[in-house]
mmCIF file of C-alpha atoms in Angstrom:
data_model
loop_
_atom_site.group_PDB
_atom_site.id
_atom_site.type_symbol
_atom_site.label_atom_id
_atom_site.label_comp_id
_atom_site.label_asym_id
_atom_site.label_seq_id
_atom_site.Cartn_x
_atom_site.Cartn_y
_atom_site.Cartn_z
ATOM 1 C CA ALA A 1402 0.000 0.000 0.000
ATOM 2 C CA GLN A 1403 1.164 3.496 -0.727
ATOM 3 C CA SER A 1404 1.877 5.907 2.106
ATOM 4 C CA VAL A 1405 3.273 9.374 2.655
ATOM 5 C CA THR A 1406 5.124 10.766 5.643
ATOM 6 C CA GLN A 1407 5.582 14.436 6.342
ATOM 7 C CA PRO A 1408 7.785 14.396 9.423
ATOM 8 C CA ASP A 1409 7.432 18.081 10.267
ATOM 9 C CA ILE A 1410 4.054 19.097 11.654
ATOM 10 C CA HIS A 1411 4.999 22.759 12.085
ATOM 11 C CA ILE A 1412 7.792 24.836 10.595
ATOM 12 C CA THR A 1413 8.556 28.496 11.235
ATOM 13 C CA VAL A 1414 10.831 30.494 8.960
ATOM 14 C CA SER A 1415 11.646 34.163 8.639
ATOM 15 C CA GLU A 1416 10.486 36.027 5.584
ATOM 16 C CA GLY A 1417 13.215 35.927 2.956
ATOM 17 C CA ALA A 1418 14.747 32.748 4.301
ATOM 18 C CA SER A 1419 14.892 29.538 2.330
ATOM 19 C CA LEU A 1420 12.416 26.738 2.923
ATOM 20 C CA GLU A 1421 12.477 22.979 2.623
ATOM 21 C CA LEU A 1422 9.494 20.803 3.508
ATOM 22 C CA ARG A 1423 10.135 17.110 3.730
ATOM 23 C CA CYS A 1424 8.093 14.333 2.199
ATOM 24 C CA ASN A 1425 8.864 10.632 2.172
ATOM 25 C CA TYR A 1426 6.752 8.110 0.347
ATOM 26 C CA SER A 1427 6.325 4.381 0.238
ATOM 27 C CA TYR A 1428 5.286 2.818 -3.024
ATOM 28 C CA GLY A 1429 6.304 -0.278 -4.913
ATOM 29 C CA ALA A 1430 6.917 1.357 -8.254
ATOM 30 C CA THR A 1431 7.626 4.832 -9.525
ATOM 31 C CA PRO A 1432 4.864 6.934 -8.045
ATOM 32 C CA TYR A 1433 3.120 10.046 -9.132
ATOM 33 C CA LEU A 1434 3.882 12.738 -6.558
ATOM 34 C CA PHE A 1435 2.118 15.973 -5.775
ATOM 35 C CA TRP A 1436 2.411 18.969 -3.504
ATOM 36 C CA TYR A 1437 -0.716 20.904 -2.599
ATOM 37 C CA VAL A 1438 -1.086 24.065 -0.519
ATOM 38 C CA GLN A 1439 -4.078 24.972 1.631
ATOM 39 C CA SER A 1440 -4.548 28.508 2.858
ATOM 40 C CA PRO A 1441 -6.815 29.037 5.875
ATOM 41 C CA GLY A 1442 -10.437 28.424 4.997
ATOM 42 C CA GLN A 1443 -9.587 27.444 1.447
ATOM 43 C CA GLY A 1444 -9.428 24.302 -0.626
ATOM 44 C CA LEU A 1445 -6.264 22.587 -1.746
ATOM 45 C CA GLN A 1446 -4.357 24.158 -4.604
ATOM 46 C CA LEU A 1447 -1.897 22.185 -6.686
ATOM 47 C CA LEU A 1448 1.656 23.549 -6.426
ATOM 48 C CA LEU A 1449 3.465 21.021 -8.587
ATOM 49 C CA LYS A 1450 3.535 17.400 -9.638
ATOM 50 C CA TYR A 1451 6.021 14.766 -10.726
ATOM 51 C CA PHE A 1452 5.200 12.005 -13.148
ATOM 52 C CA SER A 1453 8.431 11.170 -14.921
ATOM 53 C CA GLY A 1454 11.478 12.702 -16.542
ATOM 54 C CA ASP A 1455 13.422 15.503 -14.951
ATOM 55 C CA THR A 1456 13.585 14.895 -11.228
ATOM 56 C CA LEU A 1457 13.561 18.616 -10.422
ATOM 57 C CA VAL A 1458 10.060 19.941 -10.888
ATOM 58 C CA GLN A 1459 9.098 23.585 -11.020
ATOM 59 C CA GLY A 1460 5.758 24.735 -9.717
ATOM 60 C CA ILE A 1461 3.749 27.844 -9.120
ATOM 61 C CA LYS A 1462 4.617 30.635 -6.692
ATOM 62 C CA GLY A 1463 8.356 29.973 -7.009
ATOM 63 C CA PHE A 1464 8.255 26.490 -5.498
ATOM 64 C CA GLU A 1465 10.218 23.499 -6.714
ATOM 65 C CA ALA A 1466 10.549 19.890 -5.620
ATOM 66 C CA GLU A 1467 13.120 17.210 -6.258
ATOM 67 C CA PHE A 1468 12.304 13.538 -6.656
ATOM 68 C CA LYS A 1469 15.002 11.331 -5.156
ATOM 69 C CA ARG A 1470 14.272 7.684 -5.775
ATOM 70 C CA SER A 1471 17.160 6.455 -3.623
ATOM 71 C CA GLN A 1472 15.777 8.327 -0.629
ATOM 72 C CA SER A 1473 12.074 7.862 -1.442
ATOM 73 C CA SER A 1474 11.708 11.580 -1.007
ATOM 74 C CA PHE A 1475 10.008 14.464 -2.751
ATOM 75 C CA ASN A 1476 10.989 17.549 -0.751
ATOM 76 C CA LEU A 1477 9.502 20.930 -1.505
ATOM 77 C CA ARG A 1478 11.778 23.976 -1.624
ATOM 78 C CA LYS A 1479 11.619 27.700 -2.058
ATOM 79 C CA PRO A 1480 14.700 29.929 -2.033
ATOM 80 C CA SER A 1481 13.036 32.941 -0.430
ATOM 81 C CA VAL A 1482 9.801 32.701 1.528
ATOM 82 C CA HIS A 1483 7.158 35.426 1.444
ATOM 83 C CA TRP A 1484 4.709 36.121 4.265
ATOM 84 C CA SER A 1485 1.888 35.036 1.949
ATOM 85 C CA ASP A 1486 3.360 31.529 1.825
ATOM 86 C CA ALA A 1487 2.072 30.864 5.336
ATOM 87 C CA ALA A 1488 -0.296 27.933 4.867
ATOM 88 C CA GLU A 1489 -0.517 24.183 5.231
ATOM 89 C CA TYR A 1490 1.321 22.041 2.712
ATOM 90 C CA PHE A 1491 0.357 18.525 1.760
ATOM 91 C CA CYS A 1492 2.388 15.942 -0.078
ATOM 92 C CA ALA A 1493 0.466 13.210 -1.897
ATOM 93 C CA VAL A 1494 1.314 10.035 -3.776
ATOM 94 C CA GLY A 1495 -0.718 8.385 -6.490
ATOM 95 C CA PRO A 1496 -0.321 5.129 -8.348
ATOM 96 C CA THR A 1497 1.588 5.014 -11.598
ATOM 97 C CA GLY A 1498 -0.824 5.191 -14.488
ATOM 98 C CA GLY A 1499 -3.469 7.281 -12.865
ATOM 99 C CA GLY A 1500 -4.227 9.716 -10.084
ATOM 100 C CA ASN A 1501 -7.100 7.861 -8.490
ATOM 101 C CA LYS A 1502 -6.867 7.223 -4.793
ATOM 102 C CA LEU A 1503 -4.241 9.749 -3.868
ATOM 103 C CA THR A 1504 -2.764 9.198 -0.443
ATOM 104 C CA PHE A 1505 -2.048 12.407 1.431
ATOM 105 C CA GLY A 1506 0.438 13.127 4.150
ATOM 106 C CA THR A 1507 -0.671 14.717 7.385
ATOM 107 C CA GLY A 1508 0.490 18.126 6.284
ATOM 108 C CA THR A 1509 3.085 20.653 7.403
ATOM 109 C CA GLN A 1510 1.902 23.969 8.807
ATOM 110 C CA LEU A 1511 4.207 26.777 7.706
ATOM 111 C CA LYS A 1512 4.445 29.961 9.731
ATOM 112 C CA VAL A 1513 6.357 32.928 8.350
ATOM 113 C CA GLU A 1514 7.821 35.464 10.727
ATOM 114 C CA LEU A 1515 8.166 39.012 9.503
ATOM 115 C CA ASP B 1381 -12.705 28.443 -16.309
ATOM 116 C CA ALA B 1382 -14.820 27.646 -13.300
ATOM 117 C CA GLY B 1383 -13.200 25.282 -10.870
ATOM 118 C CA VAL B 1384 -14.918 22.704 -8.734
ATOM 119 C CA ILE B 1385 -18.003 24.246 -7.148
ATOM 120 C CA GLN B 1386 -19.299 23.173 -3.767
ATOM 121 C CA SER B 1387 -22.361 24.225 -1.850
ATOM 122 C CA PRO B 1388 -23.093 25.205 0.761
ATOM 123 C CA ARG B 1389 -19.766 26.649 1.934
ATOM 124 C CA HIS B 1390 -20.869 26.452 5.535
ATOM 125 C CA GLU B 1391 -23.517 24.336 7.210
ATOM 126 C CA VAL B 1392 -24.600 24.292 10.825
ATOM 127 C CA THR B 1393 -27.157 21.704 11.811
ATOM 128 C CA GLU B 1394 -28.402 19.819 14.811
ATOM 129 C CA MET B 1395 -27.693 16.222 15.589
ATOM 130 C CA GLY B 1396 -30.132 13.904 13.873
ATOM 131 C CA GLN B 1397 -30.821 16.179 10.932
ATOM 132 C CA GLU B 1398 -30.139 15.251 7.343
ATOM 133 C CA VAL B 1399 -27.298 17.077 5.629
ATOM 134 C CA THR B 1400 -26.746 17.224 1.883
ATOM 135 C CA LEU B 1401 -23.529 18.525 0.381
ATOM 136 C CA ARG B 1402 -23.317 19.314 -3.309
ATOM 137 C CA CYS B 1403 -20.553 19.340 -5.857
ATOM 138 C CA LYS B 1404 -20.207 20.374 -9.471
ATOM 139 C CA PRO B 1405 -16.975 19.064 -11.027
ATOM 140 C CA ILE B 1406 -14.920 20.820 -13.648
ATOM 141 C CA SER B 1407 -16.495 20.442 -17.077
ATOM 142 C CA GLY B 1408 -14.905 17.557 -18.977
ATOM 143 C CA HIS B 1409 -13.652 15.800 -15.884
ATOM 144 C CA ASN B 1410 -14.951 12.271 -15.466
ATOM 145 C CA SER B 1411 -13.665 11.365 -12.010
ATOM 146 C CA LEU B 1412 -15.039 12.844 -8.838
ATOM 147 C CA PHE B 1413 -13.771 12.428 -5.286
ATOM 148 C CA TRP B 1414 -15.231 13.214 -1.861
ATOM 149 C CA TYR B 1415 -12.786 13.857 0.986
ATOM 150 C CA ARG B 1416 -13.228 14.688 4.646
ATOM 151 C CA GLN B 1417 -10.687 16.724 6.578
ATOM 152 C CA THR B 1418 -10.455 16.791 10.369
ATOM 153 C CA MET B 1419 -7.729 17.737 12.793
ATOM 154 C CA MET B 1420 -7.583 14.225 14.164
ATOM 155 C CA ARG B 1421 -7.581 12.211 10.953
ATOM 156 C CA GLY B 1422 -6.295 14.629 8.349
ATOM 157 C CA LEU B 1423 -7.535 14.294 4.786
ATOM 158 C CA GLU B 1424 -9.460 11.090 4.102
ATOM 159 C CA LEU B 1425 -10.889 9.850 0.825
ATOM 160 C CA LEU B 1426 -14.501 8.857 1.362
ATOM 161 C CA ILE B 1427 -15.578 7.747 -2.103
ATOM 162 C CA TYR B 1428 -14.764 8.298 -5.730
ATOM 163 C CA PHE B 1429 -16.692 8.004 -8.963
ATOM 164 C CA ASN B 1430 -15.511 7.340 -12.471
ATOM 165 C CA ASN B 1431 -17.936 8.146 -15.292
ATOM 166 C CA ASN B 1432 -20.689 8.599 -12.684
ATOM 167 C CA VAL B 1433 -20.173 5.092 -11.263
ATOM 168 C CA PRO B 1434 -18.957 4.633 -7.678
ATOM 169 C CA ILE B 1435 -15.607 2.846 -7.867
ATOM 170 C CA ASP B 1436 -14.425 2.741 -4.289
ATOM 171 C CA ASP B 1437 -16.508 3.641 -1.258
ATOM 172 C CA SER B 1438 -14.323 1.903 1.295
ATOM 173 C CA GLY B 1439 -13.677 5.210 3.007
ATOM 174 C CA MET B 1440 -17.312 5.929 3.737
ATOM 175 C CA PRO B 1441 -17.509 5.812 7.533
ATOM 176 C CA GLU B 1442 -20.838 4.072 7.941
ATOM 177 C CA ASP B 1443 -24.291 3.615 6.519
ATOM 178 C CA ARG B 1444 -25.306 7.091 7.569
ATOM 179 C CA PHE B 1445 -23.198 8.367 4.674
ATOM 180 C CA SER B 1446 -24.287 8.009 1.072
ATOM 181 C CA ALA B 1447 -23.114 9.577 -2.176
ATOM 182 C CA LYS B 1448 -24.646 9.820 -5.601
ATOM 183 C CA MET B 1449 -23.619 11.092 -8.987
ATOM 184 C CA PRO B 1450 -26.727 11.219 -11.182
ATOM 185 C CA ASN B 1451 -24.899 12.864 -14.061
ATOM 186 C CA ALA B 1452 -21.472 14.076 -15.093
ATOM 187 C CA SER B 1453 -21.956 17.544 -13.661
ATOM 188 C CA PHE B 1454 -23.407 16.917 -10.220
ATOM 189 C CA SER B 1455 -22.781 14.863 -7.113
ATOM 190 C CA THR B 1456 -24.179 14.809 -3.600
ATOM 191 C CA LEU B 1457 -22.904 13.532 -0.295
ATOM 192 C CA LYS B 1458 -25.647 12.924 2.222
ATOM 193 C CA ILE B 1459 -25.414 12.295 5.949
ATOM 194 C CA GLN B 1460 -28.547 10.967 7.606
ATOM 195 C CA PRO B 1461 -28.801 11.229 10.550
ATOM 196 C CA SER B 1462 -25.926 13.575 11.277
ATOM 197 C CA GLU B 1463 -23.859 13.335 14.464
ATOM 198 C CA PRO B 1464 -21.459 15.785 16.140
ATOM 199 C CA ARG B 1465 -18.477 13.613 15.124
ATOM 200 C CA ASP B 1466 -19.336 14.294 11.489
ATOM 201 C CA SER B 1467 -18.223 17.893 11.969
ATOM 202 C CA ALA B 1468 -15.431 18.441 9.461
ATOM 203 C CA VAL B 1469 -14.574 20.116 6.198
ATOM 204 C CA TYR B 1470 -15.769 18.114 3.216
ATOM 205 C CA PHE B 1471 -13.954 18.565 -0.060
ATOM 206 C CA CYS B 1472 -14.937 17.551 -3.519
ATOM 207 C CA ALA B 1473 -12.276 17.095 -6.199
ATOM 208 C CA SER B 1474 -12.401 16.177 -9.856
ATOM 209 C CA SER B 1475 -9.979 14.944 -12.485
ATOM 210 C CA ARG B 1476 -9.807 13.802 -16.073
ATOM 211 C CA SER B 1477 -9.355 10.084 -15.617
ATOM 212 C CA GLY B 1478 -7.488 8.121 -18.217
ATOM 213 C CA SER B 1479 -4.860 10.724 -18.927
ATOM 214 C CA LYS B 1480 -1.361 9.741 -17.902
ATOM 215 C CA GLN B 1481 -0.892 12.917 -15.935
ATOM 216 C CA GLU B 1482 -4.166 12.831 -14.059
ATOM 217 C CA THR B 1483 -4.406 15.577 -11.481
ATOM 218 C CA GLN B 1484 -7.130 16.199 -8.944
ATOM 219 C CA TYR B 1485 -8.491 19.716 -8.561
ATOM 220 C CA PHE B 1486 -10.202 20.589 -5.311
ATOM 221 C CA GLY B 1487 -13.222 22.685 -4.516
ATOM 222 C CA PRO B 1488 -13.268 25.218 -1.677
ATOM 223 C CA GLY B 1489 -14.917 22.775 0.715
ATOM 224 C CA THR B 1490 -18.025 22.714 2.879
ATOM 225 C CA ARG B 1491 -17.432 23.407 6.546
ATOM 226 C CA LEU B 1492 -19.959 21.308 8.477
ATOM 227 C CA LEU B 1493 -20.758 21.762 12.135
ATOM 228 C CA VAL B 1494 -23.167 19.354 13.778
ATOM 229 C CA LEU B 1495 -24.365 20.523 17.183
#
């Protein structure tokens, strides 16, 4: 069965600092991987996704993520955080060949200090 | 383009009442998903449909929950009778199934409070 672990429940960074949110997955084959962001009171918005090819994926809002098969990781990064990035971030894994039945991590709450 | 539309956005009801949540998927999408989000359990998939047919309802908590998709542009999630533990945010998502890069797009959610 597929699973996702986001080991950090809360992270606080200063505005302008770099950010890395961790995501580890468990899946028998090459998975489809996603990062979503949820602002307070809002739905989930897709930041980026990895299906195949280049292991460094660029997303919206200046985010990127790197797929590392050897580490079963798909960490999300941003070189310089803005106060508006404060939100909850979810990593998700889906089966190769289709996005049905995504499995979500428990989320990482990001706080940005001004 | 309109995204996934959910109604109502907020619902407050009393225990024992029937609650109906509604979802309109993105036009052209043929898969629809219902999720529940709580602090304790995070984001859980309740049920999903493909081409209006329920494919997997193993996440539906109990018989009090039912979901229908009478056509490609409308789905409902019904709770009858509702209980306080059903209080959560319910999300609907849709995707274009069959494409290799299938991606789910989420609605804004319905925040349900059962008193």
